[in-house]
C-alpha cells in the first residue's frame, strides 16, 4: 500500500494520521517568525525523493520555510528536472556521492534557516510534522539544540511464528522477534530517537515496537538524521556533521558532541514521518555492517571517555577474532576486515585530531555517559 499526500498538508500510510488531527501547538520564538530550512538528500531515487518533497511542501506552518534538496552524484538531466518541477526548492548538485553525512553538510551550507530540519528522502512527513517538531524545539529554549521526531515504518507487519522459515526481508527486534510485511497487521515504530549503549552501539529507540504499545524506558541520547529538528547555532559551535563518516553514526556523533558542549536533545512524539525502511541501503547489507563497525569505532574514539574507548576497541578486536574463527556467523567478511584494518589507523588519527579540537574535558565525557543504556 503506497503513501499519498493529503489535501490538508500531510501524508500518511493509507491516509491515516498517526497523531491527533487537532490543530498542533504553534511554535513561539523570541525573534518572531523563525526561518526554517528542510534538507533532503537524494541519491538516484527520484520517485521516493519527489514523494518526500511533496509531503514537506504541503505542510502548513507558521514559519518561513525553504526546502533544500541535495542531489548526490548529480547529472544535468536529473537536476534540471527537479528545478523545473520544483522552482521554489533550492537544488544543490553534488557531483560525487558524498553519502548522507556529506550531503547534509552540503545542504546546511546552502540553507539559510535558523532551524534545520532533516527528512530522509525515503520518508513522508505526516500531518503537522513541522509545526509539532518546531513547537518542542521552541519550548525547550536555547539549551535544546535538537529534537528527535517519531519515525513509523511504512506498511503493516505480522510476527513470524517460532520455527517458521526465515526471510532475508524479515526485520528483527531487540528481543529476537522477527516481523514480516503483510497486507494486514500492525503498524511498527522505526524509532523515537537514538539510544547509545555501553559498548558504543547506537540503535533506534523503540525499534519495531507496535505503535500502540508502551514505549521503552531507555534514555534518549540522540536523534535520527532521518527526521530531526536542529538549531543552526549549536551545530556551528560543535562543527556540524563530519563528512568523513559518509553514512551511519553521523547523527549519533553530532548528538554526542552537542551533549558534550552542554546542549540538550528532546523528543517530539507527535512529529511523525513514515519511513520506507532501508530503501536506500538495504537493512543488513555488507555496506551497512561495514559502515556501522567502522563508524562506531571512529565516533567513540572522538567522543568517548578513555574507559569507553578501551572497551569498544577491545570488543572490536574480539569480534574480529570471532569472525575469523567462525566465518559462517561472521558480521564482516575477511575482505571487509582487511579493509577495516587498513583504514583504522587513518580513521583513528582523524578522530584523535578532532577530539583535541573539540576540547571536551574528562568530566564532561563522564557526565554525558550517564545517559548510556545497558547493553
PDB file of C-alpha atoms in Angstrom, residues 204-360:
ATOM      1  CA  UNK A 204      16.852   3.274  17.210  1.00  0.00           C
ATOM      2  CA  UNK A 205      14.853   3.656  20.407  1.00  0.00           C
ATOM      3  CA  UNK A 206      11.558   1.705  20.266  1.00  0.00           C
ATOM      4  CA  UNK A 207      12.707  -0.234  17.179  1.00  0.00           C
ATOM      5  CA  UNK A 208       9.845  -2.496  15.982  1.00  0.00           C
ATOM      6  CA  UNK A 209       7.552  -1.578  18.861  1.00  0.00           C
ATOM      7  CA  UNK A 210       3.876  -1.882  17.889  1.00  0.00           C
ATOM      8  CA  UNK A 211       2.625   1.675  17.679  1.00  0.00           C
ATOM      9  CA  UNK A 212       0.005   1.280  20.413  1.00  0.00           C
ATOM     10  CA  UNK A 213       2.316  -0.452  22.909  1.00  0.00           C
ATOM     11  CA  UNK A 214       4.035   1.362  25.781  1.00  0.00           C
ATOM     12  CA  UNK A 215       7.353   2.991  24.802  1.00  0.00           C
ATOM     13  CA  UNK A 216      10.639   1.598  26.046  1.00  0.00           C
ATOM     14  CA  UNK A 217      12.326   3.217  29.020  1.00  0.00           C
ATOM     15  CA  UNK A 218      15.842   3.553  27.598  1.00  0.00           C
ATOM     16  CA  UNK A 219      17.186   7.104  27.925  1.00  0.00           C
ATOM     17  CA  UNK A 220      17.186   9.272  24.810  1.00  0.00           C
ATOM     18  CA  UNK A 221      20.741  10.014  23.740  1.00  0.00           C
ATOM     19  CA  UNK A 222      20.416  11.445  20.245  1.00  0.00           C
ATOM     20  CA  UNK A 223      18.295  11.885  17.152  1.00  0.00           C
ATOM     21  CA  UNK A 224      17.998  10.047  13.871  1.00  0.00           C
ATOM     22  CA  UNK A 225      19.127  12.039  10.867  1.00  0.00           C
ATOM     23  CA  UNK A 226      16.062  10.735   9.047  1.00  0.00           C
ATOM     24  CA  UNK A 227      13.728  13.054  10.985  1.00  0.00           C
ATOM     25  CA  UNK A 228      15.124  15.758  13.257  1.00  0.00           C
ATOM     26  CA  UNK A 229      14.951  19.453  14.119  1.00  0.00           C
ATOM     27  CA  UNK A 230      18.264  21.233  14.764  1.00  0.00           C
ATOM     28  CA  UNK A 231      19.312  24.743  15.781  1.00  0.00           C
ATOM     29  CA  UNK A 232      21.933  26.160  13.453  1.00  0.00           C
ATOM     30  CA  UNK A 233      23.904  27.973  16.179  1.00  0.00           C
ATOM     31  CA  UNK A 234      24.796  24.931  18.309  1.00  0.00           C
ATOM     32  CA  UNK A 235      25.562  22.919  15.162  1.00  0.00           C
ATOM     33  CA  UNK A 236      28.068  25.518  14.041  1.00  0.00           C
ATOM     34  CA  UNK A 237      29.508  25.662  17.557  1.00  0.00           C
ATOM     35  CA  UNK A 238      30.388  21.940  17.558  1.00  0.00           C
ATOM     36  CA  UNK A 239      31.449  21.714  13.911  1.00  0.00           C
ATOM     37  CA  UNK A 240      28.358  20.232  12.275  1.00  0.00           C
ATOM     38  CA  UNK A 241      28.255  16.849  10.577  1.00  0.00           C
ATOM     39  CA  UNK A 242      31.514  15.004   9.935  1.00  0.00           C
ATOM     40  CA  UNK A 243      31.512  14.166   6.184  1.00  0.00           C
ATOM     41  CA  UNK A 244      34.202  11.524   6.660  1.00  0.00           C
ATOM     42  CA  UNK A 245      31.606   9.244   8.290  1.00  0.00           C
ATOM     43  CA  UNK A 246      29.719   9.077   4.956  1.00  0.00           C
ATOM     44  CA  UNK A 247      26.712   7.212   6.356  1.00  0.00           C
ATOM     45  CA  UNK A 248      25.665   5.662   9.699  1.00  0.00           C
ATOM     46  CA  UNK A 249      26.561   7.042  13.140  1.00  0.00           C
ATOM     47  CA  UNK A 250      26.939  10.563  11.733  1.00  0.00           C
ATOM     48  CA  UNK A 251      23.807  11.672  13.605  1.00  0.00           C
ATOM     49  CA  UNK A 252      24.913   9.971  16.826  1.00  0.00           C
ATOM     50  CA  UNK A 253      28.312  11.649  16.538  1.00  0.00           C
ATOM     51  CA  UNK A 254      26.714  15.080  16.225  1.00  0.00           C
ATOM     52  CA  UNK A 255      24.301  14.470  19.120  1.00  0.00           C
ATOM     53  CA  UNK A 256      27.226  13.334  21.292  1.00  0.00           C
ATOM     54  CA  UNK A 257      29.187  16.492  20.568  1.00  0.00           C
ATOM     55  CA  UNK A 258      26.153  18.654  21.253  1.00  0.00           C
ATOM     56  CA  UNK A 259      25.734  16.988  24.641  1.00  0.00           C
ATOM     57  CA  UNK A 260      29.445  17.365  25.423  1.00  0.00           C
ATOM     58  CA  UNK A 261      29.038  21.087  24.754  1.00  0.00           C
ATOM     59  CA  UNK A 262      26.203  21.265  27.304  1.00  0.00           C
ATOM     60  CA  UNK A 263      23.230  21.201  24.938  1.00  0.00           C
ATOM     61  CA  UNK A 264      20.158  19.001  25.253  1.00  0.00           C
ATOM     62  CA  UNK A 265      18.251  16.719  22.908  1.00  0.00           C
ATOM     63  CA  UNK A 266      14.478  16.371  23.278  1.00  0.00           C
ATOM     64  CA  UNK A 267      11.775  14.243  21.675  1.00  0.00           C
ATOM     65  CA  UNK A 268       8.629  15.313  19.795  1.00  0.00           C
ATOM     66  CA  UNK A 269       6.266  12.302  19.914  1.00  0.00           C
ATOM     67  CA  UNK A 270       3.656  13.907  17.655  1.00  0.00           C
ATOM     68  CA  UNK A 271       6.061  14.984  14.903  1.00  0.00           C
ATOM     69  CA  UNK A 272       5.842  11.902  12.695  1.00  0.00           C
ATOM     70  CA  UNK A 273       7.328  10.679   9.442  1.00  0.00           C
ATOM     71  CA  UNK A 274       6.504   7.408   7.716  1.00  0.00           C
ATOM     72  CA  UNK A 275       9.658   5.632   6.556  1.00  0.00           C
ATOM     73  CA  UNK A 276      10.235   3.022   3.884  1.00  0.00           C
ATOM     74  CA  UNK A 277      12.917   1.213   5.850  1.00  0.00           C
ATOM     75  CA  UNK A 278      16.277   0.585   4.145  1.00  0.00           C
ATOM     76  CA  UNK A 279      15.031   1.766   0.769  1.00  0.00           C
ATOM     77  CA  UNK A 280      18.382   3.489   0.242  1.00  0.00           C
ATOM     78  CA  UNK A 281      20.927   0.987   1.518  1.00  0.00           C
ATOM     79  CA  UNK A 282      19.341  -2.326   2.490  1.00  0.00           C
ATOM     80  CA  UNK A 283      18.564  -3.402   6.031  1.00  0.00           C
ATOM     81  CA  UNK A 284      21.556  -5.631   6.729  1.00  0.00           C
ATOM     82  CA  UNK A 285      23.786  -5.288   3.702  1.00  0.00           C
ATOM     83  CA  UNK A 286      27.584  -5.676   3.843  1.00  0.00           C
ATOM     84  CA  UNK A 287      27.816  -1.892   3.421  1.00  0.00           C
ATOM     85  CA  UNK A 288      25.597  -1.290   6.455  1.00  0.00           C
ATOM     86  CA  UNK A 289      27.591  -3.715   8.595  1.00  0.00           C
ATOM     87  CA  UNK A 290      30.941  -2.318   7.497  1.00  0.00           C
ATOM     88  CA  UNK A 291      29.998   1.336   7.966  1.00  0.00           C
ATOM     89  CA  UNK A 292      28.475   0.594  11.367  1.00  0.00           C
ATOM     90  CA  UNK A 293      31.604  -1.208  12.586  1.00  0.00           C
ATOM     91  CA  UNK A 294      33.958   1.435  11.208  1.00  0.00           C
ATOM     92  CA  UNK A 295      31.990   4.433  12.378  1.00  0.00           C
ATOM     93  CA  UNK A 296      31.245   3.059  15.833  1.00  0.00           C
ATOM     94  CA  UNK A 297      34.997   2.915  16.393  1.00  0.00           C
ATOM     95  CA  UNK A 298      35.551   6.397  14.918  1.00  0.00           C
ATOM     96  CA  UNK A 299      32.723   8.080  16.847  1.00  0.00           C
ATOM     97  CA  UNK A 300      33.637   6.533  20.199  1.00  0.00           C
ATOM     98  CA  UNK A 301      37.310   7.400  19.663  1.00  0.00           C
ATOM     99  CA  UNK A 302      36.327  11.030  19.103  1.00  0.00           C
ATOM    100  CA  UNK A 303      33.766  11.424  21.859  1.00  0.00           C
ATOM    101  CA  UNK A 304      34.051   8.712  24.497  1.00  0.00           C
ATOM    102  CA  UNK A 305      35.817   8.563  27.831  1.00  0.00           C
ATOM    103  CA  UNK A 306      39.104   6.680  27.995  1.00  0.00           C
ATOM    104  CA  UNK A 307      37.313   3.687  29.537  1.00  0.00           C
ATOM    105  CA  UNK A 308      34.653   3.569  26.837  1.00  0.00           C
ATOM    106  CA  UNK A 309      37.237   3.884  24.054  1.00  0.00           C
ATOM    107  CA  UNK A 310      39.222   0.971  25.519  1.00  0.00           C
ATOM    108  CA  UNK A 311      36.086  -1.160  25.892  1.00  0.00           C
ATOM    109  CA  UNK A 312      34.950  -0.577  22.306  1.00  0.00           C
ATOM    110  CA  UNK A 313      38.430  -1.181  20.890  1.00  0.00           C
ATOM    111  CA  UNK A 314      38.635  -4.443  22.831  1.00  0.00           C
ATOM    112  CA  UNK A 315      35.205  -5.596  21.682  1.00  0.00           C
ATOM    113  CA  UNK A 316      36.050  -4.752  18.080  1.00  0.00           C
ATOM    114  CA  UNK A 317      39.218  -6.862  18.296  1.00  0.00           C
ATOM    115  CA  UNK A 318      37.237  -9.713  19.883  1.00  0.00           C
ATOM    116  CA  UNK A 319      34.647  -9.503  17.091  1.00  0.00           C
ATOM    117  CA  UNK A 320      37.435  -9.741  14.516  1.00  0.00           C
ATOM    118  CA  UNK A 321      38.777 -12.880  16.171  1.00  0.00           C
ATOM    119  CA  UNK A 322      35.307 -14.493  16.334  1.00  0.00           C
ATOM    120  CA  UNK A 323      34.568 -13.679  12.713  1.00  0.00           C
ATOM    121  CA  UNK A 324      37.821 -15.210  11.518  1.00  0.00           C
ATOM    122  CA  UNK A 325      37.266 -18.347  13.608  1.00  0.00           C
ATOM    123  CA  UNK A 326      33.570 -18.701  12.668  1.00  0.00           C
ATOM    124  CA  UNK A 327      33.179 -17.281   9.167  1.00  0.00           C
ATOM    125  CA  UNK A 328      29.644 -18.628   8.691  1.00  0.00           C
ATOM    126  CA  UNK A 329      28.383 -16.477  11.559  1.00  0.00           C
ATOM    127  CA  UNK A 330      30.639 -13.533  10.771  1.00  0.00           C
ATOM    128  CA  UNK A 331      29.431  -9.961  10.939  1.00  0.00           C
ATOM    129  CA  UNK A 332      32.066  -8.870   8.429  1.00  0.00           C
ATOM    130  CA  UNK A 333      33.726 -10.893   5.695  1.00  0.00           C
ATOM    131  CA  UNK A 334      37.507 -11.434   5.768  1.00  0.00           C
ATOM    132  CA  UNK A 335      37.835  -8.892   2.954  1.00  0.00           C
ATOM    133  CA  UNK A 336      35.859  -6.297   4.909  1.00  0.00           C
ATOM    134  CA  UNK A 337      38.013  -6.878   7.983  1.00  0.00           C
ATOM    135  CA  UNK A 338      41.176  -6.469   5.894  1.00  0.00           C
ATOM    136  CA  UNK A 339      39.801  -3.175   4.616  1.00  0.00           C
ATOM    137  CA  UNK A 340      38.948  -2.008   8.134  1.00  0.00           C
ATOM    138  CA  UNK A 341      42.383  -2.953   9.468  1.00  0.00           C
ATOM    139  CA  UNK A 342      43.975  -0.960   6.636  1.00  0.00           C
ATOM    140  CA  UNK A 343      41.720   2.060   7.233  1.00  0.00           C
ATOM    141  CA  UNK A 344      41.726   2.006  11.037  1.00  0.00           C
ATOM    142  CA  UNK A 345      44.999   3.927  11.619  1.00  0.00           C
ATOM    143  CA  UNK A 346      43.851   6.866   9.475  1.00  0.00           C
ATOM    144  CA  UNK A 347      40.333   6.743  10.949  1.00  0.00           C
ATOM    145  CA  UNK A 348      41.697   6.858  14.489  1.00  0.00           C
ATOM    146  CA  UNK A 349      44.183   9.625  13.704  1.00  0.00           C
ATOM    147  CA  UNK A 350      41.336  11.693  12.291  1.00  0.00           C
ATOM    148  CA  UNK A 351      39.222  11.000  15.390  1.00  0.00           C
ATOM    149  CA  UNK A 352      42.065  11.947  17.762  1.00  0.00           C
ATOM    150  CA  UNK A 353      42.698  15.192  15.877  1.00  0.00           C
ATOM    151  CA  UNK A 354      39.007  16.130  16.092  1.00  0.00           C
ATOM    152  CA  UNK A 355      38.881  15.075  19.756  1.00  0.00           C
ATOM    153  CA  UNK A 356      41.677  17.521  20.572  1.00  0.00           C
ATOM    154  CA  UNK A 357      39.939  20.347  18.702  1.00  0.00           C
ATOM    155  CA  UNK A 358      36.616  19.586  20.442  1.00  0.00           C
ATOM    156  CA  UNK A 359      38.384  20.177  23.781  1.00  0.00           C
ATOM    157  CA  UNK A 360      35.780  18.423  25.954  1.00  0.00           C
TER     158      UNK A 360
END
